[in-house]
CSV table of C-alpha atoms in Angstrom, one decimal:
chain,number,residue,atom,x,y,z
A,210,UNK,CA,-23.8,46.1,92.3
A,211,UNK,CA,-22.2,46.9,95.1
A,212,UNK,CA,-18.7,47.3,95.0
A,213,UNK,CA,-16.1,46.1,97.8
A,214,UNK,CA,-14.8,49.4,99.6
A,215,UNK,CA,-13.5,47.6,102.4
A,216,UNK,CA,-9.9,47.6,101.5
A,217,UNK,CA,-6.5,48.0,103.0
A,218,UNK,CA,-4.6,51.2,103.6
A,219,UNK,CA,-1.4,52.2,102.3
A,220,UNK,CA,-0.2,49.8,100.2
A,221,UNK,CA,1.2,51.5,97.4
A,222,UNK,CA,5.0,51.7,96.8
A,223,UNK,CA,5.5,55.0,95.2
A,224,UNK,CA,8.0,56.7,92.6
A,225,UNK,CA,8.1,60.3,91.6
A,226,UNK,CA,5.0,59.6,89.7
A,227,UNK,CA,1.8,61.6,90.7
A,228,UNK,CA,0.1,60.8,94.1
A,229,UNK,CA,-2.9,58.7,93.5
A,230,UNK,CA,-5.8,57.8,95.6
A,231,UNK,CA,-7.8,54.5,95.5
A,232,UNK,CA,-11.1,54.2,93.8
A,233,UNK,CA,-13.6,51.6,95.2
A,234,UNK,CA,-13.0,48.9,92.5
A,235,UNK,CA,-9.0,49.9,91.9
A,236,UNK,CA,-7.3,49.4,88.8
A,237,UNK,CA,-3.7,50.2,89.9
A,238,UNK,CA,-1.9,52.4,86.8
A,239,UNK,CA,1.0,53.5,88.7
A,240,UNK,CA,4.8,52.6,87.9
A,241,UNK,CA,7.5,52.6,90.7
A,242,UNK,CA,10.9,53.2,91.2
A,243,UNK,CA,13.1,50.7,93.3
A,244,UNK,CA,13.0,52.8,96.5
A,245,UNK,CA,9.6,53.8,97.9
A,246,UNK,CA,8.8,57.1,99.1
A,247,UNK,CA,6.3,58.7,101.5
A,248,UNK,CA,3.3,59.0,99.5
A,249,UNK,CA,1.5,55.2,99.6
A,250,UNK,CA,-2.0,54.7,99.7
A,251,UNK,CA,-4.0,51.7,100.4
A,252,UNK,CA,-4.1,48.7,97.9
A,253,UNK,CA,-7.5,50.0,96.7
A,254,UNK,CA,-6.4,53.6,95.9
A,255,UNK,CA,-4.5,53.1,92.7
A,256,UNK,CA,-6.6,53.7,90.3
A,257,UNK,CA,-7.8,57.1,91.2
A,258,UNK,CA,-5.8,60.0,89.6
A,259,UNK,CA,-8.2,62.4,89.5
A,260,UNK,CA,-9.7,63.8,92.9
A,261,UNK,CA,-14.0,63.9,93.1
A,262,UNK,CA,-15.9,67.0,92.2
A,263,UNK,CA,-16.8,69.2,93.9
A,264,UNK,CA,-13.5,70.7,95.2
A,265,UNK,CA,-12.8,72.2,98.6
A,266,UNK,CA,-15.7,74.7,97.9
A,267,UNK,CA,-18.4,72.5,98.3
A,268,UNK,CA,-21.1,72.9,100.8
A,269,UNK,CA,-20.0,71.6,104.0
A,270,UNK,CA,-22.2,69.1,106.2
A,271,UNK,CA,-24.8,70.7,108.3
A,272,UNK,CA,-26.8,69.3,110.9
A,273,UNK,CA,-30.8,70.5,110.7
A,274,UNK,CA,-33.1,70.2,113.4
A,275,UNK,CA,-33.9,66.4,114.3
A,276,UNK,CA,-36.9,65.2,112.7
A,277,UNK,CA,-38.5,61.7,113.9
A,278,UNK,CA,-37.3,58.8,111.4
A,279,UNK,CA,-39.4,57.5,108.8
A,280,UNK,CA,-40.8,54.2,109.8
A,281,UNK,CA,-42.2,51.6,107.1
A,282,UNK,CA,-45.4,51.5,106.3
A,283,UNK,CA,-47.4,48.6,108.1
A,284,UNK,CA,-50.5,47.2,106.4
A,285,UNK,CA,-54.1,47.5,107.9
A,286,UNK,CA,-55.0,44.3,109.4
A,287,UNK,CA,-57.5,42.2,107.5
A,288,UNK,CA,-61.1,42.9,108.5
A,289,UNK,CA,-63.9,39.9,108.9
A,290,UNK,CA,-64.9,40.0,104.9
A,291,UNK,CA,-64.1,37.2,102.8
A,292,UNK,CA,-60.3,38.5,102.2
A,293,UNK,CA,-58.4,35.3,102.3
A,294,UNK,CA,-55.8,35.2,105.3
A,295,UNK,CA,-52.3,36.0,104.6
A,296,UNK,CA,-49.9,33.0,104.7
A,297,UNK,CA,-47.9,32.5,107.9
A,298,UNK,CA,-45.2,34.6,108.1
A,299,UNK,CA,-41.4,32.8,108.7
A,300,UNK,CA,-40.4,33.3,112.1
A,301,UNK,CA,-37.5,35.2,112.8
A,302,UNK,CA,-34.4,33.7,114.2
A,303,UNK,CA,-34.0,34.3,117.8
A,304,UNK,CA,-32.1,37.5,119.1
A,305,UNK,CA,-28.5,36.5,119.8
A,306,UNK,CA,-27.6,36.7,123.3
A,307,UNK,CA,-27.0,40.5,124.5
A,308,UNK,CA,-22.8,41.0,124.8
A,309,UNK,CA,-20.7,43.5,126.8
A,310,UNK,CA,-19.1,46.2,124.9
A,311,UNK,CA,-15.7,44.9,126.2
A,312,UNK,CA,-14.3,42.5,123.7
A,313,UNK,CA,-11.7,39.6,124.1
A,314,UNK,CA,-8.2,40.2,123.3
A,315,UNK,CA,-8.3,39.3,120.4
A,316,UNK,CA,-11.5,38.1,119.0
A,317,UNK,CA,-11.8,36.9,115.5
A,318,UNK,CA,-13.4,38.1,112.4
A,319,UNK,CA,-13.3,38.2,108.6
A,320,UNK,CA,-14.9,40.6,106.0
A,321,UNK,CA,-17.1,39.1,103.6
A,322,UNK,CA,-19.4,40.2,100.5
A,323,UNK,CA,-23.1,38.9,101.2
A,324,UNK,CA,-24.8,41.4,99.4
A,325,UNK,CA,-26.2,40.2,96.2
A,326,UNK,CA,-26.2,36.6,96.0
A,327,UNK,CA,-28.2,34.9,98.9
A,328,UNK,CA,-26.8,31.3,97.7
A,329,UNK,CA,-23.3,32.9,98.4
A,330,UNK,CA,-24.2,34.2,101.4
A,331,UNK,CA,-25.0,31.2,103.2
A,332,UNK,CA,-22.0,29.4,101.9
A,333,UNK,CA,-19.7,32.1,102.9
A,334,UNK,CA,-21.2,32.3,106.4
A,335,UNK,CA,-20.9,28.5,107.0
A,336,UNK,CA,-17.5,28.9,105.9
A,337,UNK,CA,-16.7,31.4,108.6
A,338,UNK,CA,-18.5,29.7,111.4
A,339,UNK,CA,-16.4,26.6,110.1
A,340,UNK,CA,-13.0,28.1,110.6
A,341,UNK,CA,-14.0,29.1,114.3
A,342,UNK,CA,-14.5,32.9,113.8
A,343,UNK,CA,-16.9,34.8,115.6
A,344,UNK,CA,-17.3,38.4,113.4
A,345,UNK,CA,-18.5,38.9,109.9
A,346,UNK,CA,-17.8,42.3,108.7
A,347,UNK,CA,-19.9,43.3,105.9
A,348,UNK,CA,-20.9,46.7,104.4
A,349,UNK,CA,-24.5,48.2,104.1
A,350,UNK,CA,-24.2,50.9,101.5
A,351,UNK,CA,-26.7,53.8,102.4
A,352,UNK,CA,-27.4,54.4,98.8
A,353,UNK,CA,-28.5,50.9,98.2
A,354,UNK,CA,-31.0,51.1,101.3
A,355,UNK,CA,-32.5,54.4,100.9
A,356,UNK,CA,-32.6,55.3,97.2
A,357,UNK,CA,-35.3,58.2,98.2
A,358,UNK,CA,-35.7,59.9,101.4
A,359,UNK,CA,-37.7,57.6,104.0
A,360,UNK,CA,-38.2,54.8,101.5
A,361,UNK,CA,-36.4,51.8,102.4
A,362,UNK,CA,-35.3,48.4,100.8
A,363,UNK,CA,-34.3,46.1,103.5
A,364,UNK,CA,-34.5,42.8,101.2
A,365,UNK,CA,-30.8,42.2,101.2
A,366,UNK,CA,-30.4,43.3,104.7
A,367,UNK,CA,-32.9,41.1,106.1
A,368,UNK,CA,-31.4,38.0,104.3
A,369,UNK,CA,-27.8,39.3,105.8
A,370,UNK,CA,-28.7,39.5,109.0
A,371,UNK,CA,-31.6,36.8,109.8
A,372,UNK,CA,-29.2,34.0,107.7
A,373,UNK,CA,-26.1,35.3,110.4
A,374,UNK,CA,-28.7,34.9,113.3
A,375,UNK,CA,-29.8,31.8,112.3
A,376,UNK,CA,-26.3,29.9,112.1
A,377,UNK,CA,-25.7,31.6,115.8
A,378,UNK,CA,-22.4,32.3,117.0
A,379,UNK,CA,-21.8,34.9,114.6
A,380,UNK,CA,-21.8,38.6,115.4
A,381,UNK,CA,-22.2,41.4,112.7
A,382,UNK,CA,-20.2,44.3,112.4
A,383,UNK,CA,-21.8,46.8,109.7
A,384,UNK,CA,-20.0,49.4,107.9
A,385,UNK,CA,-22.3,52.1,106.9
A,386,UNK,CA,-21.2,54.3,104.2
A,387,UNK,CA,-21.9,55.6,100.8
A,388,UNK,CA,-24.7,58.3,100.8
A,389,UNK,CA,-27.2,58.2,98.0
A,390,UNK,CA,-27.4,61.0,95.4
A,391,UNK,CA,-30.2,62.9,97.3
A,392,UNK,CA,-28.2,63.3,100.2
A,393,UNK,CA,-25.0,64.3,99.0
A,394,UNK,CA,-25.8,66.0,95.5
A,395,UNK,CA,-22.6,67.1,93.6
A,396,UNK,CA,-20.5,64.6,95.4
A,397,UNK,CA,-19.3,62.0,92.8
A,398,UNK,CA,-16.2,60.3,92.6
A,399,UNK,CA,-15.5,60.0,88.8
A,400,UNK,CA,-13.3,57.2,89.0
A,401,UNK,CA,-15.8,54.8,91.2
A,402,UNK,CA,-19.0,56.2,89.5
A,403,UNK,CA,-20.6,56.4,92.9
A,404,UNK,CA,-21.5,58.9,95.9
A,405,UNK,CA,-18.2,58.7,98.1
A,406,UNK,CA,-18.6,61.3,100.8
A,407,UNK,CA,-20.6,62.4,103.7
A,408,UNK,CA,-24.4,63.8,103.5
A,409,UNK,CA,-24.6,67.3,103.0
A,410,UNK,CA,-27.1,67.5,106.0
A,411,UNK,CA,-26.0,65.0,108.9
A,412,UNK,CA,-29.8,64.6,110.2
A,413,UNK,CA,-30.4,62.5,107.1
A,414,UNK,CA,-28.1,60.3,108.1
A,415,UNK,CA,-29.1,60.2,111.7
A,416,UNK,CA,-32.8,59.4,110.2
A,417,UNK,CA,-31.0,56.5,108.3
A,418,UNK,CA,-29.3,55.0,111.3
A,419,UNK,CA,-32.4,55.2,113.5
A,420,UNK,CA,-34.4,53.5,110.9
A,421,UNK,CA,-31.3,50.8,110.5
A,422,UNK,CA,-30.8,50.4,114.1
A,423,UNK,CA,-34.7,50.0,114.9
A,424,UNK,CA,-35.1,47.2,112.5
A,425,UNK,CA,-32.3,45.2,113.7
A,426,UNK,CA,-32.1,45.9,117.3
A,427,UNK,CA,-30.2,43.3,119.4
A,428,UNK,CA,-29.3,41.5,116.1
A,429,UNK,CA,-26.5,43.6,114.7
A,430,UNK,CA,-23.5,43.9,117.5
A,431,UNK,CA,-21.4,46.9,115.9
A,432,UNK,CA,-21.6,49.4,113.4
A,433,UNK,CA,-18.7,51.4,112.0
A,434,UNK,CA,-18.9,54.6,111.0
A,435,UNK,CA,-17.8,55.4,107.3
A,436,UNK,CA,-14.5,54.3,106.0
A,437,UNK,CA,-11.2,56.0,105.5
A,438,UNK,CA,-12.1,59.5,106.2
A,439,UNK,CA,-8.8,60.5,106.0
A,440,UNK,CA,-8.5,60.0,102.3
A,441,UNK,CA,-10.0,63.1,99.9
A,442,UNK,CA,-11.4,60.4,97.8
A,443,UNK,CA,-14.1,59.2,100.9
A,444,UNK,CA,-14.7,62.8,101.7
A,445,UNK,CA,-16.5,64.1,98.7
A,446,UNK,CA,-13.4,65.4,97.0
A,447,UNK,CA,-12.8,67.8,99.8
A,448,UNK,CA,-9.5,68.0,102.1
A,449,UNK,CA,-10.1,65.2,104.8
A,450,UNK,CA,-11.5,67.1,107.8
A,451,UNK,CA,-10.9,65.7,111.4
A,452,UNK,CA,-13.4,68.4,112.9
A,453,UNK,CA,-16.4,67.4,110.1
A,454,UNK,CA,-15.7,63.6,110.9
A,455,UNK,CA,-16.1,64.5,114.6
A,456,UNK,CA,-19.3,65.8,113.7
A,457,UNK,CA,-20.4,62.8,111.9
A,458,UNK,CA,-19.5,60.5,114.5
A,459,UNK,CA,-21.2,62.4,117.3
A,460,UNK,CA,-24.7,62.6,115.5
A,461,UNK,CA,-24.1,58.7,114.4
A,462,UNK,CA,-23.5,57.8,117.9
A,463,UNK,CA,-26.3,59.8,119.2
A,464,UNK,CA,-28.6,58.2,116.8
A,465,UNK,CA,-27.6,54.7,117.4
A,466,UNK,CA,-27.4,54.5,121.3
A,467,UNK,CA,-31.1,56.2,121.2
A,468,UNK,CA,-32.4,53.0,119.8
A,469,UNK,CA,-29.9,50.3,120.7
A,470,UNK,CA,-27.9,51.5,124.0
A,471,UNK,CA,-25.7,48.2,123.3
A,472,UNK,CA,-24.9,48.6,120.3
A,473,UNK,CA,-21.1,49.1,119.6
A,474,UNK,CA,-20.0,52.2,117.9
A,475,UNK,CA,-16.5,52.0,116.0
A,476,UNK,CA,-14.8,54.9,114.4
A,477,UNK,CA,-13.9,54.6,110.7
A,478,UNK,CA,-10.5,52.9,109.9
A,479,UNK,CA,-7.9,55.2,108.7
A,480,UNK,CA,-5.5,54.5,105.6
A,481,UNK,CA,-2.0,54.2,106.7
A,482,UNK,CA,-0.1,56.7,104.7
A,483,UNK,CA,2.1,59.7,104.8
A,484,UNK,CA,0.5,61.7,102.1
A,485,UNK,CA,-0.8,65.1,103.2
A,486,UNK,CA,-3.5,67.3,102.2
A,487,UNK,CA,-5.0,68.0,99.8
A,488,UNK,CA,-5.2,64.1,98.7
A,489,UNK,CA,-4.8,62.4,102.2
A,490,UNK,CA,-3.9,63.1,106.0
A,491,UNK,CA,-1.5,60.8,107.4
A,492,UNK,CA,-3.4,58.4,110.0
A,493,UNK,CA,-1.7,59.3,112.8
A,494,UNK,CA,-1.7,63.1,112.0
A,495,UNK,CA,-5.6,62.7,111.3
A,496,UNK,CA,-6.2,60.9,114.5
A,497,UNK,CA,-4.5,63.4,116.8
A,498,UNK,CA,-6.6,66.4,115.0
A,499,UNK,CA,-9.8,63.7,115.7
A,500,UNK,CA,-9.1,63.8,119.4
A,501,UNK,CA,-8.6,67.6,119.3
A,502,UNK,CA,-11.8,67.9,117.7
A,503,UNK,CA,-13.7,65.9,120.3
A,504,UNK,CA,-12.0,68.2,123.0
A,505,UNK,CA,-9.6,65.5,124.1
A,506,UNK,CA,-12.1,62.3,124.6
A,507,UNK,CA,-14.1,60.0,122.7
A,508,UNK,CA,-17.0,59.7,125.1
A,509,UNK,CA,-20.2,60.2,122.8
A,510,UNK,CA,-18.3,59.6,119.7
A,511,UNK,CA,-17.3,56.1,119.9
A,512,UNK,CA,-17.0,52.9,121.6
A,513,UNK,CA,-13.8,51.4,120.3
A,514,UNK,CA,-11.2,53.0,117.9
A,515,UNK,CA,-11.1,51.5,114.4
A,516,UNK,CA,-7.8,51.2,112.6
A,517,UNK,CA,-6.4,49.4,109.5
A,518,UNK,CA,-3.2,47.4,109.6
A,519,UNK,CA,-2.0,45.9,106.2
A,520,UNK,CA,1.7,44.1,106.7
A,521,UNK,CA,3.2,44.6,103.3
A,522,UNK,CA,6.6,42.9,102.9
A,523,UNK,CA,7.1,42.5,106.5
A,524,UNK,CA,6.4,40.1,109.2
A,525,UNK,CA,4.0,40.8,111.7
A,526,UNK,CA,6.4,41.3,114.5
A,527,UNK,CA,8.4,43.7,112.5
A,528,UNK,CA,8.3,47.0,114.5
A,529,UNK,CA,7.8,50.5,112.9
A,530,UNK,CA,11.4,51.5,113.9
A,531,UNK,CA,12.5,48.5,111.7
A,532,UNK,CA,10.4,49.6,108.5
A,533,UNK,CA,12.1,53.0,108.5
A,534,UNK,CA,15.4,51.6,108.8
A,535,UNK,CA,15.0,48.6,106.4
A,536,UNK,CA,14.4,49.6,102.6
A,537,UNK,CA,13.1,46.3,102.0
A,538,UNK,CA,9.9,46.8,104.3
A,539,UNK,CA,9.3,50.5,102.8
A,540,UNK,CA,11.1,52.7,104.9
A,541,UNK,CA,8.2,54.6,106.8
A,542,UNK,CA,6.4,53.6,110.2
A,543,UNK,CA,3.3,52.9,108.5
A,544,UNK,CA,4.5,49.8,106.0
A,545,UNK,CA,3.9,47.2,109.3
A,546,UNK,CA,1.1,45.3,110.9
A,547,UNK,CA,2.3,47.1,114.1
A,548,UNK,CA,1.4,50.5,112.9
A,549,UNK,CA,-1.6,50.2,115.1
A,550,UNK,CA,0.8,51.0,117.8
A,551,UNK,CA,1.5,54.2,116.8
A,552,UNK,CA,-2.4,55.2,117.1
A,553,UNK,CA,-2.6,53.4,120.1
A,554,UNK,CA,0.0,55.4,121.8
A,555,UNK,CA,-2.3,58.8,120.4
A,556,UNK,CA,-5.3,57.2,122.5
A,557,UNK,CA,-3.2,57.1,125.6
A,558,UNK,CA,-1.8,60.2,125.5
A,559,UNK,CA,-5.2,61.6,125.2
A,560,UNK,CA,-6.2,59.6,128.2
A,561,UNK,CA,-8.3,57.2,126.5
A,562,UNK,CA,-6.5,54.1,127.1
A,563,UNK,CA,-9.4,52.3,129.0
A,564,UNK,CA,-11.3,52.2,125.4
A,565,UNK,CA,-10.4,49.1,123.1
A,566,UNK,CA,-9.1,49.2,119.3
A,567,UNK,CA,-10.4,47.2,116.9
A,568,UNK,CA,-8.6,46.1,113.6
A,569,UNK,CA,-11.2,46.1,110.6
A,570,UNK,CA,-8.5,45.3,108.0
A,571,UNK,CA,-5.3,43.4,108.1
A,572,UNK,CA,-3.7,41.0,105.6
A,573,UNK,CA,-0.9,40.7,103.0
A,574,UNK,CA,-1.4,40.4,99.4
A,575,UNK,CA,0.3,37.7,96.8
A,576,UNK,CA,-0.3,39.7,93.9
A,577,UNK,CA,1.9,39.1,90.7
A,578,UNK,CA,0.0,41.1,88.5
A,579,UNK,CA,-0.4,44.6,89.8
A,580,UNK,CA,2.6,46.3,89.8
A,581,UNK,CA,1.3,48.9,92.6
A,582,UNK,CA,1.4,45.7,94.9
A,583,UNK,CA,4.4,43.8,93.5
A,584,UNK,CA,6.9,45.3,95.6
A,585,UNK,CA,5.6,43.9,98.8
A,586,UNK,CA,3.8,40.2,97.5
A,587,UNK,CA,4.5,37.5,99.8
A,588,UNK,CA,3.4,33.8,98.5
A,589,UNK,CA,0.4,32.1,99.8
A,590,UNK,CA,2.0,30.1,102.2
A,591,UNK,CA,3.7,33.3,103.6
A,592,UNK,CA,0.1,35.0,104.1
A,593,UNK,CA,-0.8,32.1,105.9
A,594,UNK,CA,2.0,32.0,108.4
A,595,UNK,CA,2.1,36.0,108.7
A,596,UNK,CA,-1.9,36.1,109.4
A,597,UNK,CA,-1.4,33.2,112.4
A,598,UNK,CA,1.5,34.9,113.6
A,599,UNK,CA,-0.4,38.3,113.5
A,600,UNK,CA,-3.3,37.0,115.9
A,601,UNK,CA,-0.6,35.7,117.8
A,602,UNK,CA,1.3,38.8,118.3
A,603,UNK,CA,-1.6,40.6,119.2
A,604,UNK,CA,-2.7,37.9,122.0
A,605,UNK,CA,0.4,38.0,123.8
A,606,UNK,CA,1.4,41.8,123.3
A,607,UNK,CA,-1.6,43.9,122.6
A,608,UNK,CA,-4.2,42.3,125.8
A,609,UNK,CA,-6.1,43.8,126.9
A,610,UNK,CA,-6.8,46.9,124.6
A,611,UNK,CA,-7.2,44.8,121.3
A,612,UNK,CA,-10.4,43.8,120.6
A,613,UNK,CA,-11.8,42.6,117.0
A,614,UNK,CA,-9.1,41.7,114.3
A,615,UNK,CA,-11.0,41.4,111.1
A,616,UNK,CA,-8.9,39.6,108.3
A,617,UNK,CA,-9.3,39.9,104.8
A,618,UNK,CA,-11.2,38.7,102.7
A,619,UNK,CA,-13.8,35.6,102.1
A,620,UNK,CA,-13.4,36.3,98.2
A,621,UNK,CA,-16.4,37.9,96.3
A,622,UNK,CA,-17.6,35.5,94.1
A,623,UNK,CA,-17.2,37.7,91.0
A,624,UNK,CA,-13.6,38.5,91.7
A,625,UNK,CA,-10.8,37.3,88.8
A,626,UNK,CA,-7.0,37.8,88.8
A,627,UNK,CA,-7.7,41.0,87.4
A,628,UNK,CA,-9.2,42.6,90.4
A,629,UNK,CA,-6.3,43.2,92.8
A,630,UNK,CA,-8.3,42.6,95.9
A,631,UNK,CA,-8.4,39.0,94.6
A,632,UNK,CA,-4.6,38.6,95.7
A,633,UNK,CA,-5.6,39.7,99.4
A,634,UNK,CA,-8.1,37.0,99.8
A,635,UNK,CA,-7.9,33.7,102.0
A,636,UNK,CA,-10.4,32.0,99.6
A,637,UNK,CA,-10.9,31.6,95.8
A,638,UNK,CA,-14.1,33.3,94.7
A,639,UNK,CA,-15.7,29.8,94.0
A,640,UNK,CA,-15.5,29.3,97.7
A,641,UNK,CA,-12.6,27.0,97.8
A,642,UNK,CA,-10.1,27.6,100.7
A,643,UNK,CA,-6.8,28.9,100.1
A,644,UNK,CA,-3.7,27.9,102.7
A,645,UNK,CA,-4.3,31.3,104.8
A,646,UNK,CA,-7.9,29.9,105.2
A,647,UNK,CA,-6.7,26.3,106.5
A,648,UNK,CA,-3.9,27.8,108.7
A,649,UNK,CA,-6.8,30.4,110.5
A,650,UNK,CA,-9.0,27.4,111.1
A,651,UNK,CA,-6.3,25.3,112.4
A,652,UNK,CA,-5.1,28.0,114.6
A,653,UNK,CA,-5.8,28.0,118.3
A,654,UNK,CA,-8.1,30.5,119.5
């Protein structure tokens, strides 16, 4: 199955134990001293103790000469012989209205898991629409679509895209990552059991993106390029490399825009963390180095900066300075929702203030089971209150530069209480609402 890799950043309160990184489906195993240090990772990083192989000696990405993207084989037209006429195809839903690359401040979205079960996809899309939200974030794993070069399985993506279009008023943000085996040979994450790293040849990624965007031109509003590249786990076991990711962004941007100039390209959300190489790069350090690798300008690389903004223990109005001074809040600037402001300051320092920021993941956990997250758990009622207040803070203090804010999650139907993601969700796996869903539905928008 496609495993949820869209999870929050920097959420482990560490002790002097070994620094760890999240796996795609985390199983936290750490123990923690009362006082946190600067090594926290995302709530999905806790299970991965050993980095993926290969190590930093792995072959870096390359970019070969561009070749035309493979296209789907189109059957020949029937002749005038006695061959029976094929059944009439179900008409596709109309194209959504074309929208500007500029978003309102904020726009409202939520992450869902629509891939494997069509009946659940329909249910969850209707729940999102019913809560008055207008964005759905969903992962399209490259490995599940193009298992062999040039051979595409569009069955799951067709259902997701056309169902969202059918209901109307729902914009799609598609996160594209997880290279197939043939594109990233030798790049395995043992803890997750899947490829988690960039392709060896970026032209393969460009070919895939052109095929994807060409099939859904005008139907998918935005694409997020990869996920949390400031983690070694997400970079094929190598030390995270802002210059390599800048190259990936540039290739992806050109491929997408060559097919659909109106599609929005969003950079990957970064994990808030204070851990350094080789396991990770702090999100603010990584972003600064990314701007340097882009020559000081994001033009031709992304339209919108993506960030992750978990709230941890603190209410959403808590400043980074207060998180540093208050041990109850973790003792570091990245332990608050308003960490976003630190990353925004880097954008402005490089003269990129005209571009918007998209919060691709934010929320709070009520987890009473996993010790990695117990120190910052809140009640379900507090979660509901904090999420509403986070949207209000953004509307009052971050306009006009804030765009989409994507909450987590509409729960995966297969999650149980043993999955740490279960405790971040705003619904139960059976589709019943939790207090946060109800509060967000009732919230003025």
